[in-house]
Short mmCIF file of C-alpha atoms and ligand atoms in Angstrom, two decimals:
data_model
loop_
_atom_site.label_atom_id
_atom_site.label_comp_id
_atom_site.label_asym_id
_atom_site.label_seq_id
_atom_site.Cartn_x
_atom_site.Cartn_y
_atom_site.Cartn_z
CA UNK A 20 -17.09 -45.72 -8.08
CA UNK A 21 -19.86 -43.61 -9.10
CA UNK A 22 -17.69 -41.09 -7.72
CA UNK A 23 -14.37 -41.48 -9.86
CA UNK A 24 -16.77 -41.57 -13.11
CA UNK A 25 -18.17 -38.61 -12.28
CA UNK A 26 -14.54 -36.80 -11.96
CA UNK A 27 -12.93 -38.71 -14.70
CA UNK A 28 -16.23 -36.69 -16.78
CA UNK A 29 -15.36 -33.38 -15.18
CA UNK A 30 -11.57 -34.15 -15.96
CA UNK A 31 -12.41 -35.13 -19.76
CA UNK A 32 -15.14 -31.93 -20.01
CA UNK A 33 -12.34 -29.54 -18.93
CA UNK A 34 -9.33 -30.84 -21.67
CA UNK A 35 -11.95 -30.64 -24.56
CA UNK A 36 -13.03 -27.37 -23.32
CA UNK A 37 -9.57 -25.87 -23.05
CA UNK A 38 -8.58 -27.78 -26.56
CA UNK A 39 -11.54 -25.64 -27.93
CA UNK A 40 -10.23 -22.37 -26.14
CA UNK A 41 -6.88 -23.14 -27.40
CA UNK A 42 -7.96 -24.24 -31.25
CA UNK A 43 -9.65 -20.79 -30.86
CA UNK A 44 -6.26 -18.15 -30.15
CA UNK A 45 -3.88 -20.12 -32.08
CA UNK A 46 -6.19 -20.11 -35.63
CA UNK A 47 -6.43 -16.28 -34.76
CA UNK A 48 -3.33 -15.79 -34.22
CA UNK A 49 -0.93 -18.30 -35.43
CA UNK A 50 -2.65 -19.62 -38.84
CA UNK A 51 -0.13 -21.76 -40.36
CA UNK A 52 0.17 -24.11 -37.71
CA UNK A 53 -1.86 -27.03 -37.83
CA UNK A 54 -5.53 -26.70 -36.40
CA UNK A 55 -5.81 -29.49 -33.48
CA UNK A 56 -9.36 -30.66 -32.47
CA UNK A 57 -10.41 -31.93 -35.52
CA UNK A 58 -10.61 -34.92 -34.61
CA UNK A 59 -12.43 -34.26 -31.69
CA UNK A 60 -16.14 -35.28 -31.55
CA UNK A 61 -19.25 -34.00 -29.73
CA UNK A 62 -21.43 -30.90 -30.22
CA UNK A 63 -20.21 -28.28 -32.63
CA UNK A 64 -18.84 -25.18 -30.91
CA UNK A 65 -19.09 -21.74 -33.01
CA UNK A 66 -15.94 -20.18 -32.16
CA UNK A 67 -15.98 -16.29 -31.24
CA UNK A 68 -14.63 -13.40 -32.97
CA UNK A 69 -12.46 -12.60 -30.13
CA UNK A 70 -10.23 -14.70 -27.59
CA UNK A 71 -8.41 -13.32 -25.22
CA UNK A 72 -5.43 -14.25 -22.83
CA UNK A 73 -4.09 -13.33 -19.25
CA UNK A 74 -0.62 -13.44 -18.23
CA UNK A 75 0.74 -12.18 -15.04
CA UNK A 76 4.21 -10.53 -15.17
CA UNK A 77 6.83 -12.64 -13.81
CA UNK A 78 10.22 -11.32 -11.90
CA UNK A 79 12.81 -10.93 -14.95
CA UNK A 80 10.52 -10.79 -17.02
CA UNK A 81 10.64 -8.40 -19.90
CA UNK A 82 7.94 -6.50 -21.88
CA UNK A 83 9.19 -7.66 -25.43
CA UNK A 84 9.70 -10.99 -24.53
CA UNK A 85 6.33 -11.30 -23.06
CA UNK A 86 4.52 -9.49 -25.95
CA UNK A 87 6.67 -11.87 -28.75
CA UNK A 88 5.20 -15.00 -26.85
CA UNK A 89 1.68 -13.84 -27.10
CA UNK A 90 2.26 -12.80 -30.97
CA UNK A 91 2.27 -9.15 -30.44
CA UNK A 92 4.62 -6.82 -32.45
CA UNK A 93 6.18 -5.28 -29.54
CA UNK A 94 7.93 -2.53 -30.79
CA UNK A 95 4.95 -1.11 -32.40
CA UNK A 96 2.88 -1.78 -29.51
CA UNK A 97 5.54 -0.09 -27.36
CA UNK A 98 5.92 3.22 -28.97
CA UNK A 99 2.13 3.16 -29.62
CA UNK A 100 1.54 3.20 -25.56
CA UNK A 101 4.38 5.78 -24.65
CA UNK A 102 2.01 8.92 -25.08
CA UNK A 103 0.61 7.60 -22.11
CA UNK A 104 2.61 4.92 -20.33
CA UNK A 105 6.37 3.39 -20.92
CA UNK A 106 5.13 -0.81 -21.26
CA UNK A 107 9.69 -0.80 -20.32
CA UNK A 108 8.52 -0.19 -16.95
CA UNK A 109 6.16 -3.25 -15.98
CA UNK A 110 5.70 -4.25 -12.60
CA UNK A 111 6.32 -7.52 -11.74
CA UNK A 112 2.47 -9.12 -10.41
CA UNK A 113 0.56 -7.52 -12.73
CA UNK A 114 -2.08 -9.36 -15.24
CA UNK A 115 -1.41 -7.85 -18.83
CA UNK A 116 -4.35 -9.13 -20.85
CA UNK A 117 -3.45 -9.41 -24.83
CA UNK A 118 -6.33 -10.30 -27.56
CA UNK A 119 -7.34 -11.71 -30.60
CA UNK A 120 -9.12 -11.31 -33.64
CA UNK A 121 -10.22 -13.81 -36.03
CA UNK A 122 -8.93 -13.02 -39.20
CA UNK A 123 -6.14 -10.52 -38.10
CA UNK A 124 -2.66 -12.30 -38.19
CA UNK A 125 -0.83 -11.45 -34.73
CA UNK A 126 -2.43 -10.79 -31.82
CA UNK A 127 -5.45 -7.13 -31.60
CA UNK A 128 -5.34 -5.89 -28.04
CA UNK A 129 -3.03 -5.12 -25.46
CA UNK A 130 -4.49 -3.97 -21.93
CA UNK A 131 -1.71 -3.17 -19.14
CA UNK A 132 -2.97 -1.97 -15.77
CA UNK A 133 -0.94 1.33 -15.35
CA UNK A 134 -1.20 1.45 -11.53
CA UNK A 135 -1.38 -1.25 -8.75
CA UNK A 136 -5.60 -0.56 -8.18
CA UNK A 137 -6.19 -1.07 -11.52
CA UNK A 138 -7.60 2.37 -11.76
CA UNK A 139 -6.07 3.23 -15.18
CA UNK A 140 -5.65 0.70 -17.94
CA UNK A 141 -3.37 0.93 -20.85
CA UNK A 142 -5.82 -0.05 -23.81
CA UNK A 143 -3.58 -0.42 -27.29
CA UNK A 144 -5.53 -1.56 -29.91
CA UNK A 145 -4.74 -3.13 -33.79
CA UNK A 146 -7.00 -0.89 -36.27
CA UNK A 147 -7.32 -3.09 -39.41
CA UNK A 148 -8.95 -0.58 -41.35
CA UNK A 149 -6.32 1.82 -40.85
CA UNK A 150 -3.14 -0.87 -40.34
CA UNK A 151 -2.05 0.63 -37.63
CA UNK A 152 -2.12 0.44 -33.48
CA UNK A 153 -3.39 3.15 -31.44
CA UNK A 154 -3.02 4.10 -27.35
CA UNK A 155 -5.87 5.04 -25.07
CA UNK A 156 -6.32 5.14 -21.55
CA UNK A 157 -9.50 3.98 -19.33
CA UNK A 158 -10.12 5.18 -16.36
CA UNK A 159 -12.44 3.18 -13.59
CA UNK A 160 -15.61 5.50 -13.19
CA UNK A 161 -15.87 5.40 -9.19
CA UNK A 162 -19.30 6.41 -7.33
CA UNK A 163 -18.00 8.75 -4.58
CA UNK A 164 -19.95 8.49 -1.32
CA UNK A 165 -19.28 9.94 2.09
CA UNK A 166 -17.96 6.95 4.13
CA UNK A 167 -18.21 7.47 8.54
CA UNK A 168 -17.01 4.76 10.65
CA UNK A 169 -15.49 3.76 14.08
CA UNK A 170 -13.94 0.90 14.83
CA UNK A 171 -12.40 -0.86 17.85
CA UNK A 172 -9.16 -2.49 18.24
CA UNK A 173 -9.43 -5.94 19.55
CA UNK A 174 -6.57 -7.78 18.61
CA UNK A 175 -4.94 -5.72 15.89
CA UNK A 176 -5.53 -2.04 14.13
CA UNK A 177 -5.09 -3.89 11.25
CA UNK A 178 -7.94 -6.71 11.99
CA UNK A 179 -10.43 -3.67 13.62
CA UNK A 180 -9.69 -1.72 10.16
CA UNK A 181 -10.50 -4.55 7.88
CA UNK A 182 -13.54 -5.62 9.68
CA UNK A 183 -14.90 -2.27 9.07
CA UNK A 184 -14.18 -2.89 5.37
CA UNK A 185 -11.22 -0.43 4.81
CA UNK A 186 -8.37 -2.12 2.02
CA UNK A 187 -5.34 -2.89 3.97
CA UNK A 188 -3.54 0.31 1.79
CA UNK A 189 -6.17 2.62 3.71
CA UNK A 190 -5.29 0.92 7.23
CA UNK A 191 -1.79 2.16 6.73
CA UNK A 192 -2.79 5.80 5.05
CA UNK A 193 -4.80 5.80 9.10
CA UNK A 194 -2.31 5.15 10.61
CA UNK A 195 0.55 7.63 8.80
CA UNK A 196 -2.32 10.63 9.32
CA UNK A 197 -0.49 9.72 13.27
CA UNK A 198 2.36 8.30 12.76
CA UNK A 199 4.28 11.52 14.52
CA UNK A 200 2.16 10.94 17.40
CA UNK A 201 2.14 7.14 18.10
CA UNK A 202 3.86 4.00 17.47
CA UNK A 203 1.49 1.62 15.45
CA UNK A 204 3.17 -1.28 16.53
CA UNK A 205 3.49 -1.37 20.01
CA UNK A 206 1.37 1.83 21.63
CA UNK A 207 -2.57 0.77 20.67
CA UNK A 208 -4.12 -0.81 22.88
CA UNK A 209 -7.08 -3.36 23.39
CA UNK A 210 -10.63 -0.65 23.42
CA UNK A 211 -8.82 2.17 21.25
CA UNK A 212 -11.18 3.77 18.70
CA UNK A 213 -11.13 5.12 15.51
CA UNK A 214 -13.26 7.10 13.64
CA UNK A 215 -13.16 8.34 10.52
CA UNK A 216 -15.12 10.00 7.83
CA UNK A 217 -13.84 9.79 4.10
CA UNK A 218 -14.87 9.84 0.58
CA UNK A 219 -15.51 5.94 -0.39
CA UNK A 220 -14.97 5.31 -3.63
CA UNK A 221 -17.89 2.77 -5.03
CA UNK A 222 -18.35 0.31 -7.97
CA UNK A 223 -21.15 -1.56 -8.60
CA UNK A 224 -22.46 -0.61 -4.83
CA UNK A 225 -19.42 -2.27 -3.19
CA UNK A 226 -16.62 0.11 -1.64
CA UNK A 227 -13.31 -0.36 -2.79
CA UNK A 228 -11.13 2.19 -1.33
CA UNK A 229 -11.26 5.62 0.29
CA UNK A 230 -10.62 8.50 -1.40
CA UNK A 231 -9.91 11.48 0.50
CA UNK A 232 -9.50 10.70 4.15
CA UNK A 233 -11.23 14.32 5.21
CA UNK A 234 -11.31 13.76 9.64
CA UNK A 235 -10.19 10.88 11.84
CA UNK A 236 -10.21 11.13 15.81
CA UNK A 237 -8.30 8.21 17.80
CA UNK A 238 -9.39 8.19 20.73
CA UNK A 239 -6.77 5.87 23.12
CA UNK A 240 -6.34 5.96 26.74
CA UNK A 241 -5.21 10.32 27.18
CA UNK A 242 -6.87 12.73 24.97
CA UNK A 243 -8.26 11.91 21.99
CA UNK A 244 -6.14 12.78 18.53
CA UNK A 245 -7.94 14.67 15.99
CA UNK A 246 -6.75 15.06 12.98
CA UNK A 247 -8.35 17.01 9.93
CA UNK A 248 -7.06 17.00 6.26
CA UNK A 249 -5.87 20.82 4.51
CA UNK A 250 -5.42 21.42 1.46
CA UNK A 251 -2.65 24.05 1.44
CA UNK A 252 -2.06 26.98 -0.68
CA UNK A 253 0.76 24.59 -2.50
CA UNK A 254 -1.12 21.82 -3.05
CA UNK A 255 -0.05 19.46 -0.48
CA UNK A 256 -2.33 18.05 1.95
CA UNK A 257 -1.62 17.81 5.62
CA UNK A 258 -3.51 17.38 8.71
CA UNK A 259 -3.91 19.72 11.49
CA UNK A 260 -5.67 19.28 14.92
CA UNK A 261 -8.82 21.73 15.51
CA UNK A 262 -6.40 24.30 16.66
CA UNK A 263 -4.33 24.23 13.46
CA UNK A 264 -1.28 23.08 14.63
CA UNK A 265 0.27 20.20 12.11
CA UNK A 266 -0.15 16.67 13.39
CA UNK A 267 3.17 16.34 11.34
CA UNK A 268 6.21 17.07 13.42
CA UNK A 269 10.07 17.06 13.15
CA UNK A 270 10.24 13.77 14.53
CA UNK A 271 8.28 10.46 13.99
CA UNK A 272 7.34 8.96 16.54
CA UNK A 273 8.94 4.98 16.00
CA UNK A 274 11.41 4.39 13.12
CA UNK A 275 9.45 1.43 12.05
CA UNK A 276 6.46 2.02 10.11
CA UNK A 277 2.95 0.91 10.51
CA UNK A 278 3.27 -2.51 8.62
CA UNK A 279 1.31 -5.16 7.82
CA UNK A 280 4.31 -7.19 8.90
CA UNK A 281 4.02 -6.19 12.43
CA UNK A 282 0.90 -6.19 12.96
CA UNK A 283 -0.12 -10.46 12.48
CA UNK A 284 0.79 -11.16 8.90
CA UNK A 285 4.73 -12.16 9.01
CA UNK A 286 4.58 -15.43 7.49
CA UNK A 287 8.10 -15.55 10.15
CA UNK A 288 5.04 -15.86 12.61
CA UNK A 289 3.02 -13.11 14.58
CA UNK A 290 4.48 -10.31 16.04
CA UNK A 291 3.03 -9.87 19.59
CA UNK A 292 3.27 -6.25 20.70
CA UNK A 293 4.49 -7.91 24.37
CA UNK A 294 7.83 -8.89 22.55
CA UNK A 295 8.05 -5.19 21.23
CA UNK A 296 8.06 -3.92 25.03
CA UNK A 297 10.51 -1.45 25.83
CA UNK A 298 13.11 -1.99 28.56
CA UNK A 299 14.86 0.68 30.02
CA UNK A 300 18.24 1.64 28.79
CA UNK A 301 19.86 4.35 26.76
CA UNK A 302 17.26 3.80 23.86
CA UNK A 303 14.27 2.19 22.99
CA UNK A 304 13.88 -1.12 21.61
CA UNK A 305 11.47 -2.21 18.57
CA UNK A 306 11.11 -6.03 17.69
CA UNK A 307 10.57 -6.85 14.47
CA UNK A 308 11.17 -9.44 11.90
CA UNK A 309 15.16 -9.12 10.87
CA UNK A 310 14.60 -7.07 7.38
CA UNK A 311 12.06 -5.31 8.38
CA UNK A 312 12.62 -1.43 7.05
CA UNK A 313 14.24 1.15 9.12
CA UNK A 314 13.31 4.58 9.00
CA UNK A 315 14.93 8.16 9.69
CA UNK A 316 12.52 9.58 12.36
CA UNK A 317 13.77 13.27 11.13
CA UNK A 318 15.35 14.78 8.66
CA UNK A 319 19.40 15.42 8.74
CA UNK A 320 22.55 14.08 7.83
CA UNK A 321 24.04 10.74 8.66
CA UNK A 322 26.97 10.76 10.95
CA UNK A 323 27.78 7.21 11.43
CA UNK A 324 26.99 4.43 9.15
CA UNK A 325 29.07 0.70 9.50
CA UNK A 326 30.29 -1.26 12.63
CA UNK A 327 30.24 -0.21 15.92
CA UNK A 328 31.03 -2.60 18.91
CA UNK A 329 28.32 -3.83 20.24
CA UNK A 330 25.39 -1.88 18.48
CA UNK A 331 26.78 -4.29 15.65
CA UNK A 332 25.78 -2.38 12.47
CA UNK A 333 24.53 1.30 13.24
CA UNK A 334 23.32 4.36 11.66
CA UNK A 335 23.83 8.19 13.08
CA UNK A 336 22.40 11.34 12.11
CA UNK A 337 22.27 14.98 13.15
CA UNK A 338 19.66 16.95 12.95
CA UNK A 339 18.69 20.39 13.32
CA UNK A 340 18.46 21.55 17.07
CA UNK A 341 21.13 19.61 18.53
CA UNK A 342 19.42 16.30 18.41
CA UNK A 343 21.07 13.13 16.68
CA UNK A 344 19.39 9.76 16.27
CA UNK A 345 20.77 5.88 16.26
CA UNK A 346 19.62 3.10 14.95
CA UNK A 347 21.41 -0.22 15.89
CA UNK A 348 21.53 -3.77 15.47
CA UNK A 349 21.04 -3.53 11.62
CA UNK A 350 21.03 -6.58 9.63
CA UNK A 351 21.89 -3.95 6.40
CA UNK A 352 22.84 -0.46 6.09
CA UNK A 353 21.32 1.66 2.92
CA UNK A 354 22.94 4.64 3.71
CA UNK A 355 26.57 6.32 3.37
CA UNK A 356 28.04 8.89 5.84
CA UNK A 357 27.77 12.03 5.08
CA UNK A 358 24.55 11.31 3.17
CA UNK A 359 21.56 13.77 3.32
CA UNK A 360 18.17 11.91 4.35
CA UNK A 361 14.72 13.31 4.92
CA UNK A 362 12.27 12.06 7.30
CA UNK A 363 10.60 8.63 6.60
CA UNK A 364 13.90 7.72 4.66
CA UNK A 365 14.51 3.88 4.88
CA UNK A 366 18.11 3.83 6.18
CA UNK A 367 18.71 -0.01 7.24
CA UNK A 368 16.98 -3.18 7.62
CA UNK A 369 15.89 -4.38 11.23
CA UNK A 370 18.97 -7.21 12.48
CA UNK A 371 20.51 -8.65 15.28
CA UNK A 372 24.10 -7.39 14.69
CA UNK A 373 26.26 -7.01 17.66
CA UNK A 374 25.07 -7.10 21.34
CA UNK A 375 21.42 -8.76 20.95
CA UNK A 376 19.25 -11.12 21.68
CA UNK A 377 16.90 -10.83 18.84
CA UNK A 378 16.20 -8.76 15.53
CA UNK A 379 14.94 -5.65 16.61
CA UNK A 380 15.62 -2.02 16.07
CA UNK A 381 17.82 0.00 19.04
CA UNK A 382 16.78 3.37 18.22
CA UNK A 383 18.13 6.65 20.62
CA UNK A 384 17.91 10.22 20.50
CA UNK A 385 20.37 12.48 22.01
CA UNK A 386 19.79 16.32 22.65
CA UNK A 387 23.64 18.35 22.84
CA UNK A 388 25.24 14.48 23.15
CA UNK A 389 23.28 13.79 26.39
CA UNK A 390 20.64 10.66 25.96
CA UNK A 391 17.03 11.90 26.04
CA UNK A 392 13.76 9.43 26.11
CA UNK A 393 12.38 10.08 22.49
CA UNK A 394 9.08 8.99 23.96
CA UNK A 395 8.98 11.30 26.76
CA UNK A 396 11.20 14.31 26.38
CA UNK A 397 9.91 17.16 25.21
CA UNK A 398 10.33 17.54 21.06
CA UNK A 399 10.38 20.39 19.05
CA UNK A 400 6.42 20.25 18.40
CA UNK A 401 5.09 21.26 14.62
CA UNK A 402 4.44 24.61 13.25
CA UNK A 403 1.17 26.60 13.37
CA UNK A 404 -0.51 26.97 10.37
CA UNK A 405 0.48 29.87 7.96
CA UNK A 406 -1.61 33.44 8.58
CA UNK A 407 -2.97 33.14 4.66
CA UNK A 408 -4.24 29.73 5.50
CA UNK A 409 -6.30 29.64 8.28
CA UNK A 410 -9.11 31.07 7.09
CA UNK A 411 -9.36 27.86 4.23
CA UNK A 412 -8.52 25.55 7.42
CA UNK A 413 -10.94 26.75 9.60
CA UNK A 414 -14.24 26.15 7.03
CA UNK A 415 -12.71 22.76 6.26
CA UNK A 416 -12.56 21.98 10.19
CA UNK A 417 -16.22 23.29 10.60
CA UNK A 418 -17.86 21.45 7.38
CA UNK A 419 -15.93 18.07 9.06
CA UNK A 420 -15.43 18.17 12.84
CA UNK A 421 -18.90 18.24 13.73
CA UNK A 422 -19.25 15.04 11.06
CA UNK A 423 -16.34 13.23 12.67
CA UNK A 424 -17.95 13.79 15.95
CA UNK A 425 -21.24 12.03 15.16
CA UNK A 426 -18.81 8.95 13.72
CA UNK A 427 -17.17 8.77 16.85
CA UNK A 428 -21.02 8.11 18.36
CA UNK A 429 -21.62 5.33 16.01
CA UNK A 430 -21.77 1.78 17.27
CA UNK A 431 -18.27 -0.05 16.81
CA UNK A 432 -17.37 -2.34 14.02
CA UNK A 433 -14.85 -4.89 13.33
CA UNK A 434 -14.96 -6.34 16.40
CA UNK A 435 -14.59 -10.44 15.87
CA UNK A 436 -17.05 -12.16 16.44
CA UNK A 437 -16.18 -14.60 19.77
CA UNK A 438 -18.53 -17.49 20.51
CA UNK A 439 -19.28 -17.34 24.62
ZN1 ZN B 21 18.35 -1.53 22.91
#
């Protein structure tokens, strides 16, 4: 009894409350309707100056039909932001926030998050003075601290990696620094470590992402993989192993991607890596949940793209060397023959078209038209470093390898905790 009172108060406190809030935006904002709350009793509340409201952008949605709900002239607000952003292109999931003055007679503010961290904010704001709206952008002021850690796979790379406190969006930059040399999904194993030594990126003492990712060693059951980031001559940033030779390489190593859907977060149910075993045939197989994205382990053209027997719905291509890749079983194909792709291309959704059991992804390689294993012939490997670069690569290796090396001596994290 005493109970139910006490809700049916908190019930009663939150209506007048959000009566208030409401009485608030629309006497800002919408003046000639009626003020409601008159009427209602209890202590006096002096309303602010400002009000504000959140709305997260729905699928279909569009930016003027948004910004005309929330009272905001949207085609001056528009072509005030497009110095620095185009509001046309919203993103559906994002939380535009729109404000209100008291005594100004649509709404004052607009504030759009321009990328999906939130880094960058549209601001546009209503000047009364001047009549007229105005565009800036702010930019999230990160502390930047050197971040070293090591972690150990247990159940998942992507469990280890957020137990060490990486963003699942860093797990998956980790994992592409290799993703020529190993198969995320189904080649880690149970005692593999990372390390890794990056710039953190800080707010208010907490990290919230990496920045640059500047070393990171895996060390799994051979050798370990070292991998350190260049900054070429060009402007693009690769990483190279101690030696200088590219850990990039004509061909990836799996044609699915590190995902967070393979690795214990389909909501189709857990992928184990035991169902993503290979068996032996004339290709390799890759479970994964039907849809999942298909890639083109190496650039080249597409030779084949429809039905074929029973690889059900397959994809071809040639590339340089002599080599041609399929990928079979496809629930969709996103590719046309004759089509130019490069590597990392999505070309088809994972299925269970034609002569299979389950979705997965039949993927072969062929050297001259014979069948070669992709995972154990020997691949056109990656080219050296350029002459004019070395030097810039070698200072970079010795300022981080011997930094990487003391993270790979730290004690383990993300290991789950497991009672005895
Ligand atoms: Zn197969």
């Amino acid at each position: 009894m005493q109970q139910q009172r006490r809700l049916l108060f908190a019930a009663l406190a939150v209506v007048v409350v959000a009566v208030l809030g409401l009485t608030v935006v629309m006497k800002v904002w919408s003046p000639s309707r009626p003020a409601i709350g008159g009427a209602l009793s209890g202590p006096r509340v002096e309303p602010s100056q400002q009000a504000t409201v959140a709305y997260r952008v729905r699928s279909g949605d569009t930016i003027a039909a948004i910004l005309q709900r929330f009272g905001v002239p949207a085609s001056q607000v528009i072509s005030a932001g497009r110095e620095h952003y185009d509001l046309a292109r919203i993103n559906t999931g994002r939380t535009l926030t729109v404000g209100y003055t008291r005594g100004v007679g649509h709404a004052s503010s607009l504030r759009y998050p321009m990328d999906g961290d939130g880094d960058s904010t549209l601001v546009v704001r209503w000047d009364e003075q001047a009549q007229a709206w105005s565009a800036a952008v702010e930019q999230v002021q990160y502390e930047r601290e050197l971040v070293s850690r090591r972690f150990q796979i247990e159940s998942s790379l992507w469990n280890a990696a957020l137990g060490a406190g990486l963003r699942p969006d860093d797990v998956v930059r980790l994992a592409e620094i290799f993703q020529w040399d190993i198969d995320f999904n189904t080649e880690l194993h149970q005692g593999d470590t990372f390390s890794m030594v990056a710039d953190g990126l800080y707010l208010d003492g907490e990290l919230r992402k990496l920045g640059d990712i500047h070393a990171v060693q895996l060390q799994a059951k051979d050798a370990p993989l070292v991998a350190i980031r260049h900054l070429g001559a060009s402007g693009d940033v690769g990483y190279f192993d101690p030696d200088g030779k590219a850990r990039r390489k004509p061909f990836l190593r799996s044609p699915l991607a590190f995902s967070r859907v393979s690795s214990g977060f389909a909501p189709g149910g857990r992928f184990h890596p035991v169902t993503g075993k290979r068996r032996p045939h004339n290709g390799t197989d890759f479970a994964a949940p039907t849809g999942t994205p298909v890639r083109s382990v190496g650039g080249g053209v597409v030779t084949a793209a429809g039905r074929a027997g029973g690889y059900g719905l397959l994809v071809r291509i040639r590339h340089d060397g002599g080599y041609e890749s399929g990928y079979a079983h496809l629930s969709k194909i996103l590719v046309r023959k004759g089509q130019r792709v490069s590597q990392g291309d999505t070309i088809g959704k994972v299925g269970s078209t034609g002569l299979s059991t389950g979705p997965h992804c039949h993927y072969e390689l062929k050297l001259n038209g014979g069948y070669i294993d992709p995972l154990k012939a020997k691949l056109p490997v990656s080219v050296p470093l350029p002459q004019g670069e070395r030097d810039a690569f070698a200072a970079e290796r010795d300022r981080w390898l011997p930094v990487l090396l003391e993270a790979a001596l730290l004690e383990p994290e993300g290991q789950p905790e497991v009672g005895e």
